[in-house]
mmCIF file of C-alpha atoms in Angstrom:
data_model
loop_
_atom_site.group_PDB
_atom_site.id
_atom_site.type_symbol
_atom_site.label_atom_id
_atom_site.label_comp_id
_atom_site.label_asym_id
_atom_site.label_seq_id
_atom_site.Cartn_x
_atom_site.Cartn_y
_atom_site.Cartn_z
ATOM 1 C CA MET I 1336 -67.926 14.730 -37.767
ATOM 2 C CA PRO I 1337 -70.115 11.613 -37.865
ATOM 3 C CA THR I 1338 -69.841 9.588 -41.053
ATOM 4 C CA PRO I 1339 -72.739 8.202 -43.110
ATOM 5 C CA ALA I 1340 -73.163 4.437 -42.967
ATOM 6 C CA THR I 1341 -75.255 1.849 -44.762
ATOM 7 C CA GLY I 1342 -76.615 -1.345 -43.244
ATOM 8 C CA TRP I 1343 -79.499 -3.769 -43.060
ATOM 9 C CA GLY I 1344 -81.901 -3.805 -40.141
ATOM 10 C CA THR I 1345 -85.553 -3.908 -39.196
ATOM 11 C CA ASP I 1346 -88.121 -1.468 -37.794
ATOM 12 C CA ALA I 1347 -90.389 -3.965 -36.041
ATOM 13 C CA PRO I 1348 -90.515 -7.631 -34.963
ATOM 14 C CA ASP I 1349 -92.808 -8.589 -37.838
ATOM 15 C CA GLN I 1350 -90.878 -6.748 -40.541
ATOM 16 C CA PRO I 1351 -88.105 -8.126 -42.765
ATOM 17 C CA LEU I 1352 -84.646 -6.623 -42.736
ATOM 18 C CA ARG I 1353 -84.132 -3.816 -45.228
ATOM 19 C CA PRO I 1354 -81.388 -1.353 -46.247
ATOM 20 C CA MET I 1355 -80.970 1.519 -43.768
ATOM 21 C CA GLU I 1356 -78.941 4.714 -43.697
ATOM 22 C CA PHE I 1357 -77.557 6.016 -40.399
ATOM 23 C CA GLU I 1358 -74.437 7.665 -38.946
ATOM 24 C CA ARG I 1359 -71.362 6.310 -37.218
ATOM 25 C CA ARG I 1360 -69.670 8.570 -34.671
ATOM 26 C CA ASP I 1361 -66.428 10.379 -35.336
ATOM 27 C CA LEU I 1362 -63.373 8.683 -33.843
ATOM 28 C CA ARG I 1363 -62.718 9.200 -30.164
ATOM 29 C CA PRO I 1364 -59.020 9.105 -29.164
ATOM 30 C CA ASP I 1365 -59.237 5.373 -28.311
ATOM 31 C CA ASP I 1366 -61.408 4.323 -31.268
ATOM 32 C CA VAL I 1367 -60.758 2.223 -34.361
ATOM 33 C CA ALA I 1368 -62.714 2.533 -37.624
ATOM 34 C CA ILE I 1369 -63.172 -0.721 -39.542
ATOM 35 C CA LYS I 1370 -64.435 -1.430 -43.051
ATOM 36 C CA ILE I 1371 -66.480 -4.610 -42.625
ATOM 37 C CA THR I 1372 -65.741 -7.353 -45.132
ATOM 38 C CA PHE I 1373 -67.561 -10.330 -43.582
ATOM 39 C CA ALA I 1374 -70.337 -10.639 -40.994
ATOM 40 C CA GLY I 1375 -71.592 -13.873 -39.481
ATOM 41 C CA ILE I 1376 -75.247 -14.548 -38.745
ATOM 42 C CA CYS I 1377 -75.999 -15.733 -35.214
ATOM 43 C CA HIS I 1378 -79.312 -17.111 -33.978
ATOM 44 C CA SER I 1379 -79.222 -14.217 -31.482
ATOM 45 C CA ASP I 1380 -79.525 -11.803 -34.395
ATOM 46 C CA LEU I 1381 -82.805 -13.369 -35.450
ATOM 47 C CA HIS I 1382 -84.149 -13.468 -31.877
ATOM 48 C CA THR I 1383 -83.285 -9.807 -31.324
ATOM 49 C CA CYS I 1384 -84.791 -8.657 -34.612
ATOM 50 C CA ARG I 1385 -88.034 -10.465 -33.750
ATOM 51 C CA ASN I 1386 -87.935 -9.341 -30.100
ATOM 52 C CA ASP I 1387 -88.188 -12.943 -28.906
ATOM 53 C CA TRP I 1388 -86.342 -12.056 -25.695
ATOM 54 C CA GLY I 1389 -87.880 -8.590 -25.245
ATOM 55 C CA GLY I 1390 -85.945 -5.346 -24.988
ATOM 56 C CA THR I 1391 -85.227 -4.785 -28.671
ATOM 57 C CA ARG I 1392 -84.803 -1.097 -29.515
ATOM 58 C CA TYR I 1393 -86.011 -0.400 -33.043
ATOM 59 C CA PRO I 1394 -84.720 0.208 -35.570
ATOM 60 C CA VAL I 1395 -82.180 -2.524 -34.855
ATOM 61 C CA ILE I 1396 -79.191 -3.417 -37.037
ATOM 62 C CA PRO I 1397 -77.772 -6.761 -35.838
ATOM 63 C CA GLY I 1398 -74.464 -8.555 -36.271
ATOM 64 C CA HIS I 1399 -71.802 -9.391 -33.674
ATOM 65 C CA GLU I 1400 -69.484 -11.606 -35.717
ATOM 66 C CA ILE I 1401 -67.403 -9.110 -37.639
ATOM 67 C CA VAL I 1402 -64.223 -9.221 -39.721
ATOM 68 C CA GLY I 1403 -62.791 -6.253 -41.545
ATOM 69 C CA THR I 1404 -59.907 -3.910 -42.314
ATOM 70 C CA VAL I 1405 -58.783 -0.970 -40.182
ATOM 71 C CA THR I 1406 -59.299 2.315 -42.051
ATOM 72 C CA ALA I 1407 -58.487 4.843 -39.297
ATOM 73 C CA VAL I 1408 -57.369 4.970 -35.665
ATOM 74 C CA GLY I 1409 -57.757 7.516 -32.884
ATOM 75 C CA SER I 1410 -54.851 9.543 -31.560
ATOM 76 C CA GLU I 1411 -54.277 7.268 -28.544
ATOM 77 C CA VAL I 1412 -54.432 3.937 -30.392
ATOM 78 C CA THR I 1413 -51.188 1.956 -30.600
ATOM 79 C CA ARG I 1414 -52.363 -1.677 -30.892
ATOM 80 C CA HIS I 1415 -53.825 -1.404 -34.384
ATOM 81 C CA GLN I 1416 -52.774 0.215 -37.641
ATOM 82 C CA VAL I 1417 -54.515 1.160 -40.862
ATOM 83 C CA GLY I 1418 -54.618 -1.905 -43.103
ATOM 84 C CA ASP I 1419 -54.737 -4.492 -40.296
ATOM 85 C CA THR I 1420 -57.210 -7.357 -40.625
ATOM 86 C CA VAL I 1421 -59.210 -7.363 -37.413
ATOM 87 C CA ALA I 1422 -62.316 -8.825 -35.806
ATOM 88 C CA VAL I 1423 -65.078 -7.681 -33.459
ATOM 89 C CA GLY I 1424 -67.277 -9.925 -31.353
ATOM 90 C CA CYS I 1425 -70.270 -9.524 -29.066
ATOM 91 C CA MET I 1426 -69.152 -6.456 -27.090
ATOM 92 C CA VAL I 1427 -67.599 -3.108 -27.926
ATOM 93 C CA ASP I 1428 -67.008 -1.342 -24.586
ATOM 94 C CA SER I 1429 -67.037 -1.673 -20.789
ATOM 95 C CA CYS I 1430 -65.968 0.366 -17.772
ATOM 96 C CA MET I 1431 -62.425 -1.127 -17.878
ATOM 97 C CA VAL I 1432 -61.860 -0.378 -14.164
ATOM 98 C CA CYS I 1433 -63.950 -2.930 -12.239
ATOM 99 C CA ASP I 1434 -62.544 -6.241 -11.020
ATOM 100 C CA GLN I 1435 -64.104 -8.201 -13.881
ATOM 101 C CA CYS I 1436 -62.716 -5.921 -16.573
ATOM 102 C CA LEU I 1437 -59.266 -5.843 -14.985
ATOM 103 C CA GLU I 1438 -59.221 -9.651 -14.865
ATOM 104 C CA GLY I 1439 -60.064 -9.926 -18.571
ATOM 105 C CA TRP I 1440 -63.758 -10.724 -18.156
ATOM 106 C CA GLU I 1441 -65.185 -7.567 -19.716
ATOM 107 C CA VAL I 1442 -68.374 -9.428 -20.605
ATOM 108 C CA PHE I 1443 -69.202 -9.412 -16.871
ATOM 109 C CA CYS I 1444 -68.372 -5.719 -16.343
ATOM 110 C CA ARG I 1445 -69.972 -4.515 -13.088
ATOM 111 C CA GLU I 1446 -71.506 -1.599 -14.979
ATOM 112 C CA GLY I 1447 -72.583 -3.799 -17.882
ATOM 113 C CA CYS I 1448 -70.653 -4.204 -21.096
ATOM 114 C CA VAL I 1449 -71.823 -2.404 -24.232
ATOM 115 C CA GLN I 1450 -72.991 -5.019 -26.690
ATOM 116 C CA THR I 1451 -72.212 -4.697 -30.375
ATOM 117 C CA TYR I 1452 -75.815 -3.902 -31.222
ATOM 118 C CA ASN I 1453 -79.027 -2.894 -29.420
ATOM 119 C CA SER I 1454 -77.039 -1.506 -26.478
ATOM 120 C CA PRO I 1455 -76.637 2.092 -25.202
ATOM 121 C CA ASP I 1456 -73.241 3.713 -25.618
ATOM 122 C CA ARG I 1457 -71.504 4.525 -22.317
ATOM 123 C CA HIS I 1458 -70.748 8.106 -23.344
ATOM 124 C CA ASP I 1459 -73.632 9.470 -25.398
ATOM 125 C CA GLY I 1460 -76.411 6.905 -24.908
ATOM 126 C CA THR I 1461 -76.882 6.217 -28.613
ATOM 127 C CA ILE I 1462 -77.901 2.659 -29.438
ATOM 128 C CA SER I 1463 -75.177 0.509 -30.971
ATOM 129 C CA LYS I 1464 -75.577 -0.734 -34.527
ATOM 130 C CA GLY I 1465 -73.994 -4.048 -35.446
ATOM 131 C CA GLY I 1466 -72.084 -5.690 -38.234
ATOM 132 C CA TYR I 1467 -74.624 -5.916 -41.057
ATOM 133 C CA THR I 1468 -73.117 -2.618 -42.159
ATOM 134 C CA ASP I 1469 -70.372 -1.192 -44.345
ATOM 135 C CA HIS I 1470 -68.228 -0.009 -41.421
ATOM 136 C CA ILE I 1471 -68.088 0.251 -37.636
ATOM 137 C CA VAL I 1472 -66.330 2.444 -35.051
ATOM 138 C CA ILE I 1473 -65.456 0.917 -31.668
ATOM 139 C CA ARG I 1474 -63.087 1.215 -28.726
ATOM 140 C CA ASP I 1475 -59.668 -0.208 -29.607
ATOM 141 C CA HIS I 1476 -59.478 -2.606 -26.637
ATOM 142 C CA PHE I 1477 -62.381 -4.568 -28.118
ATOM 143 C CA VAL I 1478 -60.780 -4.949 -31.547
ATOM 144 C CA LEU I 1479 -59.166 -8.374 -31.974
ATOM 145 C CA LYS I 1480 -56.260 -9.249 -34.222
ATOM 146 C CA VAL I 1481 -56.892 -11.798 -36.956
ATOM 147 C CA PRO I 1482 -53.691 -13.862 -37.127
ATOM 148 C CA LYS I 1483 -51.829 -13.699 -40.420
ATOM 149 C CA GLY I 1484 -52.711 -16.469 -42.831
ATOM 150 C CA MET I 1485 -56.243 -17.050 -41.572
ATOM 151 C CA ASP I 1486 -59.063 -17.271 -44.118
ATOM 152 C CA ALA I 1487 -60.904 -14.048 -43.291
ATOM 153 C CA ALA I 1488 -64.065 -15.307 -44.987
ATOM 154 C CA ARG I 1489 -64.462 -18.036 -42.350
ATOM 155 C CA VAL I 1490 -63.303 -16.212 -39.219
ATOM 156 C CA ALA I 1491 -66.477 -14.272 -38.346
ATOM 157 C CA PRO I 1492 -68.460 -17.070 -36.592
ATOM 158 C CA LEU I 1493 -65.494 -17.709 -34.313
ATOM 159 C CA LEU I 1494 -66.321 -14.387 -32.625
ATOM 160 C CA CYS I 1495 -69.509 -15.879 -31.163
ATOM 161 C CA ALA I 1496 -69.917 -19.614 -31.804
ATOM 162 C CA GLY I 1497 -66.182 -20.101 -31.462
ATOM 163 C CA ILE I 1498 -65.618 -18.305 -28.176
ATOM 164 C CA THR I 1499 -68.930 -19.517 -26.697
ATOM 165 C CA THR I 1500 -67.731 -23.107 -26.971
ATOM 166 C CA TYR I 1501 -63.997 -22.495 -26.454
ATOM 167 C CA SER I 1502 -64.455 -20.644 -23.162
ATOM 168 C CA PRO I 1503 -66.066 -23.447 -21.116
ATOM 169 C CA LEU I 1504 -63.688 -26.019 -22.592
ATOM 170 C CA ARG I 1505 -60.758 -23.911 -21.385
ATOM 171 C CA GLN I 1506 -62.344 -23.097 -18.021
ATOM 172 C CA TYR I 1507 -62.736 -26.807 -17.283
ATOM 173 C CA GLN I 1508 -59.287 -27.660 -18.617
ATOM 174 C CA ILE I 1509 -60.399 -30.033 -21.335
ATOM 175 C CA GLY I 1510 -57.414 -31.851 -22.775
ATOM 176 C CA THR I 1511 -55.850 -35.163 -23.672
ATOM 177 C CA GLY I 1512 -57.808 -38.035 -22.186
ATOM 178 C CA THR I 1513 -60.885 -36.015 -21.214
ATOM 179 C CA LYS I 1514 -64.126 -37.698 -22.212
ATOM 180 C CA VAL I 1515 -66.395 -35.003 -23.631
ATOM 181 C CA GLY I 1516 -69.985 -35.219 -24.818
ATOM 182 C CA VAL I 1517 -71.403 -32.481 -27.038
ATOM 183 C CA ILE I 1518 -75.196 -32.270 -27.139
ATOM 184 C CA GLY I 1519 -76.642 -30.839 -30.338
ATOM 185 C CA LEU I 1520 -74.983 -30.496 -33.735
ATOM 186 C CA GLY I 1521 -75.691 -26.948 -34.852
ATOM 187 C CA GLY I 1522 -73.772 -23.695 -35.060
ATOM 188 C CA LEU I 1523 -72.455 -24.063 -31.513
ATOM 189 C CA GLY I 1524 -72.266 -27.845 -31.377
ATOM 190 C CA HIS I 1525 -70.171 -28.272 -34.498
ATOM 191 C CA MET I 1526 -67.599 -25.835 -33.098
ATOM 192 C CA GLY I 1527 -67.684 -27.645 -29.745
ATOM 193 C CA VAL I 1528 -66.807 -30.905 -31.494
ATOM 194 C CA LYS I 1529 -63.964 -29.338 -33.488
ATOM 195 C CA LEU I 1530 -62.438 -27.492 -30.548
ATOM 196 C CA ALA I 1531 -62.713 -30.307 -28.003
ATOM 197 C CA ALA I 1532 -61.151 -32.750 -30.454
ATOM 198 C CA ALA I 1533 -58.351 -30.280 -31.196
ATOM 199 C CA MET I 1534 -57.663 -30.024 -27.464
ATOM 200 C CA GLY I 1535 -57.091 -33.772 -27.351
ATOM 201 C CA ALA I 1536 -60.383 -34.907 -25.835
ATOM 202 C CA HIS I 1537 -62.263 -38.052 -26.791
ATOM 203 C CA VAL I 1538 -65.433 -36.487 -28.212
ATOM 204 C CA THR I 1539 -68.884 -38.021 -28.492
ATOM 205 C CA MET I 1540 -71.705 -36.258 -30.335
ATOM 206 C CA ILE I 1541 -75.087 -36.674 -28.630
ATOM 207 C CA THR I 1542 -77.941 -35.983 -31.018
ATOM 208 C CA THR I 1543 -81.587 -36.796 -31.637
ATOM 209 C CA THR I 1544 -80.901 -37.076 -35.379
ATOM 210 C CA PRO I 1545 -79.136 -40.277 -36.505
ATOM 211 C CA GLU I 1546 -78.291 -38.748 -39.893
ATOM 212 C CA LYS I 1547 -76.053 -36.203 -38.180
ATOM 213 C CA GLY I 1548 -73.740 -38.943 -36.957
ATOM 214 C CA GLU I 1549 -71.734 -39.017 -40.185
ATOM 215 C CA ASP I 1550 -71.358 -35.241 -40.126
ATOM 216 C CA ALA I 1551 -70.220 -35.354 -36.514
ATOM 217 C CA ARG I 1552 -67.485 -37.867 -37.302
ATOM 218 C CA LYS I 1553 -66.257 -35.729 -40.192
ATOM 219 C CA LEU I 1554 -66.033 -32.792 -37.785
ATOM 220 C CA GLY I 1555 -63.863 -34.787 -35.382
ATOM 221 C CA ALA I 1556 -66.222 -36.759 -33.140
ATOM 222 C CA HIS I 1557 -64.968 -40.199 -32.190
ATOM 223 C CA ASP I 1558 -68.384 -41.613 -31.277
ATOM 224 C CA VAL I 1559 -72.074 -40.775 -31.683
ATOM 225 C CA ILE I 1560 -74.985 -41.450 -29.330
ATOM 226 C CA VAL I 1561 -78.572 -41.021 -30.515
ATOM 227 C CA SER I 1562 -80.329 -39.710 -27.423
ATOM 228 C CA THR I 1563 -83.684 -41.242 -28.367
ATOM 229 C CA ASP I 1564 -82.086 -44.695 -28.217
ATOM 230 C CA ALA I 1565 -82.774 -45.753 -24.610
ATOM 231 C CA ALA I 1566 -80.363 -48.678 -24.749
ATOM 232 C CA ALA I 1567 -77.521 -46.524 -26.045
ATOM 233 C CA MET I 1568 -78.137 -43.888 -23.382
ATOM 234 C CA LYS I 1569 -78.184 -46.525 -20.632
ATOM 235 C CA ALA I 1570 -74.948 -48.017 -21.911
ATOM 236 C CA ALA I 1571 -73.307 -44.581 -21.794
ATOM 237 C CA ALA I 1572 -74.224 -43.896 -18.145
ATOM 238 C CA THR I 1573 -71.368 -42.283 -16.164
ATOM 239 C CA ARG I 1574 -69.148 -42.244 -19.286
ATOM 240 C CA PHE I 1575 -68.306 -38.525 -19.521
ATOM 241 C CA ASP I 1576 -66.144 -36.115 -17.577
ATOM 242 C CA PHE I 1577 -67.716 -33.083 -19.243
ATOM 243 C CA ILE I 1578 -70.805 -32.372 -21.334
ATOM 244 C CA LEU I 1579 -71.178 -29.259 -23.468
ATOM 245 C CA ASN I 1580 -74.910 -28.685 -23.881
ATOM 246 C CA THR I 1581 -75.623 -26.549 -26.968
ATOM 247 C CA ILE I 1582 -79.380 -27.185 -27.297
ATOM 248 C CA PRO I 1583 -80.833 -23.707 -28.039
ATOM 249 C CA VAL I 1584 -84.306 -24.217 -26.548
ATOM 250 C CA SER I 1585 -85.759 -25.213 -23.182
ATOM 251 C CA HIS I 1586 -85.371 -28.960 -22.558
ATOM 252 C CA GLU I 1587 -85.142 -31.681 -19.918
ATOM 253 C CA ILE I 1588 -81.592 -32.298 -18.702
ATOM 254 C CA ASP I 1589 -82.160 -35.353 -16.460
ATOM 255 C CA PRO I 1590 -81.460 -37.891 -19.235
ATOM 256 C CA TYR I 1591 -78.126 -36.221 -19.974
ATOM 257 C CA LEU I 1592 -77.063 -35.851 -16.327
ATOM 258 C CA ASN I 1593 -76.925 -39.620 -16.025
ATOM 259 C CA LEU I 1594 -74.173 -39.655 -18.661
ATOM 260 C CA LEU I 1595 -71.779 -37.821 -16.320
ATOM 261 C CA GLY I 1596 -69.293 -39.723 -14.202
ATOM 262 C CA ARG I 1597 -67.917 -38.779 -10.781
ATOM 263 C CA SER I 1598 -67.563 -34.993 -10.400
ATOM 264 C CA GLY I 1599 -68.712 -34.594 -13.994
ATOM 265 C CA ARG I 1600 -69.835 -31.204 -15.237
ATOM 266 C CA MET I 1601 -72.531 -30.178 -17.685
ATOM 267 C CA VAL I 1602 -72.228 -26.644 -19.034
ATOM 268 C CA ILE I 1603 -75.221 -25.093 -20.796
ATOM 269 C CA VAL I 1604 -74.353 -22.572 -23.523
ATOM 270 C CA GLY I 1605 -77.394 -22.607 -25.804
ATOM 271 C CA ALA I 1606 -80.676 -22.276 -23.909
ATOM 272 C CA LEU I 1607 -81.435 -18.777 -22.601
ATOM 273 C CA THR I 1608 -85.091 -19.299 -21.713
ATOM 274 C CA PRO I 1609 -86.583 -20.919 -18.549
ATOM 275 C CA MET I 1610 -85.682 -24.585 -18.161
ATOM 276 C CA PRO I 1611 -87.721 -27.427 -16.615
ATOM 277 C CA GLY I 1612 -86.727 -28.695 -13.200
ATOM 278 C CA PHE I 1613 -84.456 -31.691 -12.743
ATOM 279 C CA THR I 1614 -84.076 -34.429 -10.144
ATOM 280 C CA GLY I 1615 -81.737 -33.466 -7.314
ATOM 281 C CA PHE I 1616 -80.557 -37.064 -6.949
ATOM 282 C CA ASN I 1617 -79.055 -36.906 -10.433
ATOM 283 C CA ILE I 1618 -76.543 -34.257 -9.393
ATOM 284 C CA ILE I 1619 -76.041 -35.296 -5.773
ATOM 285 C CA TRP I 1620 -75.207 -38.875 -6.760
ATOM 286 C CA TRP I 1621 -71.820 -39.043 -8.499
ATOM 287 C CA ASN I 1622 -71.075 -35.472 -7.312
ATOM 288 C CA ARG I 1623 -72.244 -33.941 -10.588
ATOM 289 C CA ALA I 1624 -72.800 -30.248 -11.274
ATOM 290 C CA VAL I 1625 -74.626 -28.127 -13.837
ATOM 291 C CA GLY I 1626 -73.470 -24.679 -14.874
ATOM 292 C CA GLY I 1627 -73.548 -22.172 -17.661
ATOM 293 C CA SER I 1628 -71.048 -20.202 -19.690
ATOM 294 C CA ALA I 1629 -71.239 -17.042 -21.777
ATOM 295 C CA ILE I 1630 -68.675 -15.728 -24.224
ATOM 296 C CA GLY I 1631 -65.167 -15.174 -22.917
ATOM 297 C CA GLY I 1632 -63.454 -11.868 -22.297
ATOM 298 C CA ILE I 1633 -61.189 -10.149 -24.796
ATOM 299 C CA PRO I 1634 -57.949 -11.942 -23.756
ATOM 300 C CA GLU I 1635 -59.592 -15.361 -24.021
ATOM 301 C CA THR I 1636 -61.190 -14.471 -27.350
ATOM 302 C CA GLN I 1637 -57.796 -13.505 -28.766
ATOM 303 C CA GLU I 1638 -56.392 -16.750 -27.371
ATOM 304 C CA MET I 1639 -59.153 -18.644 -29.175
ATOM 305 C CA LEU I 1640 -58.369 -16.934 -32.501
ATOM 306 C CA ASP I 1641 -54.672 -17.736 -32.106
ATOM 307 C CA PHE I 1642 -55.496 -21.359 -31.232
ATOM 308 C CA CYS I 1643 -57.726 -21.736 -34.289
ATOM 309 C CA ALA I 1644 -55.115 -20.106 -36.534
ATOM 310 C CA GLU I 1645 -52.375 -22.439 -35.307
ATOM 311 C CA LEU I 1646 -54.443 -25.588 -35.850
ATOM 312 C CA GLY I 1647 -56.451 -24.482 -38.890
ATOM 313 C CA ILE I 1648 -59.817 -24.682 -37.138
ATOM 314 C CA TYR I 1649 -62.731 -22.931 -38.844
ATOM 315 C CA PRO I 1650 -66.514 -23.122 -38.686
ATOM 316 C CA ASP I 1651 -68.285 -24.731 -41.626
ATOM 317 C CA CYS I 1652 -69.723 -21.729 -43.465
ATOM 318 C CA GLU I 1653 -72.200 -20.967 -46.220
ATOM 319 C CA MET I 1654 -71.488 -17.612 -47.874
ATOM 320 C CA ILE I 1655 -74.412 -15.369 -48.788
ATOM 321 C CA ARG I 1656 -75.036 -11.880 -50.139
ATOM 322 C CA MET I 1657 -76.319 -9.163 -47.819
ATOM 323 C CA ASP I 1658 -79.600 -9.005 -49.726
ATOM 324 C CA GLU I 1659 -80.163 -12.716 -49.039
ATOM 325 C CA VAL I 1660 -80.346 -12.196 -45.270
ATOM 326 C CA ASN I 1661 -84.123 -12.592 -44.944
ATOM 327 C CA THR I 1662 -84.007 -15.925 -46.757
ATOM 328 C CA ALA I 1663 -81.142 -16.962 -44.490
ATOM 329 C CA TYR I 1664 -83.238 -16.116 -41.419
ATOM 330 C CA GLU I 1665 -86.085 -18.312 -42.626
ATOM 331 C CA ARG I 1666 -83.661 -21.146 -43.301
ATOM 332 C CA LEU I 1667 -82.110 -20.654 -39.872
ATOM 333 C CA LEU I 1668 -85.513 -21.203 -38.280
ATOM 334 C CA LYS I 1669 -85.658 -24.569 -40.074
ATOM 335 C CA ASN I 1670 -82.062 -25.494 -39.124
ATOM 336 C CA ASP I 1671 -81.323 -25.468 -42.832
ATOM 337 C CA VAL I 1672 -77.644 -24.490 -42.673
ATOM 338 C CA ARG I 1673 -74.431 -26.469 -42.178
ATOM 339 C CA TYR I 1674 -73.463 -24.786 -39.941
ATOM 340 C CA ARG I 1675 -73.134 -20.973 -40.068
ATOM 341 C CA PHE I 1676 -74.127 -18.279 -42.542
ATOM 342 C CA VAL I 1677 -71.515 -15.614 -43.352
ATOM 343 C CA ILE I 1678 -72.412 -12.462 -45.253
ATOM 344 C CA ASP I 1679 -69.937 -11.280 -47.888
ATOM 345 C CA MET I 1680 -70.329 -7.528 -47.343
ATOM 346 C CA ALA I 1681 -68.951 -6.777 -50.799
ATOM 347 C CA GLN I 1682 -72.131 -8.215 -52.287
ATOM 348 C CA GLY I 1683 -75.699 -7.023 -52.036
ATOM 349 C CA LEU I 1684 -75.216 -4.207 -49.504
#
């Protein structure tokens, strides 16, 4: 039988989040039930709640950065046991038979992956409810293992900000000696700095805000460039092998393209809305390229968690109560967080 659940969500784009009662499904044979202990807040949560991208199905309960404890498993589950500390990211199901799924890229499932919230279930069509809740039930393949010894209170943002920045760094084989620029020091950018530095790269933070330079160095950046300083930008021309662009809004990329050296790559991970055009010469000359990157698949996400556990890499987090979520959203709009909010689900639910 379905089980009653409690969470926080919203009924309309102009309404605050509020407590909601709903039902989670009974376990299917390949399901895992998880008591949620911590849930990260992603900018995507705010955008979805306010229907900034369209397509929000109300009522919506967001949250796709989830850490918790296994409370029950289906009859076919062997990878997880009751009592395990586990994590759930941005997706909870896929077809598991297409080429993308079989190659570990479930996010690009040919039939479309089921997202952790605001997404129709593959079997019964019900709309998924996310991690701002007391518990969740999902397919076991999409449940990740939290390595022993990790601080569970700081793991949640790794399931989105962590894998979003780790994946392109791995795809482009960032390592010792690579010269990496990270544009934007926010939830994504601060993880990009930490991860690239941990991989052995020489990391430069590129920001419009001079005051963030000190923060960037504390996070692992070796250098800082203020992008509004024309002389500094000119001096950095052709310096970088790779640029991770985490700016979350539409913006001009021409000034940053000139920072790439021969066969340099810029990967955009933050901006989801239409972008202005750029000058073709700036990619043709020096053989540059611009691309994008989403989250990784399940194997790469587990790899990222293991990597962070081994090296002690965590996001910088501010802990809040569940009933402080609306205040957190308003602060998020003002970039008033260093650098990710995490909800302690034991408080204020």
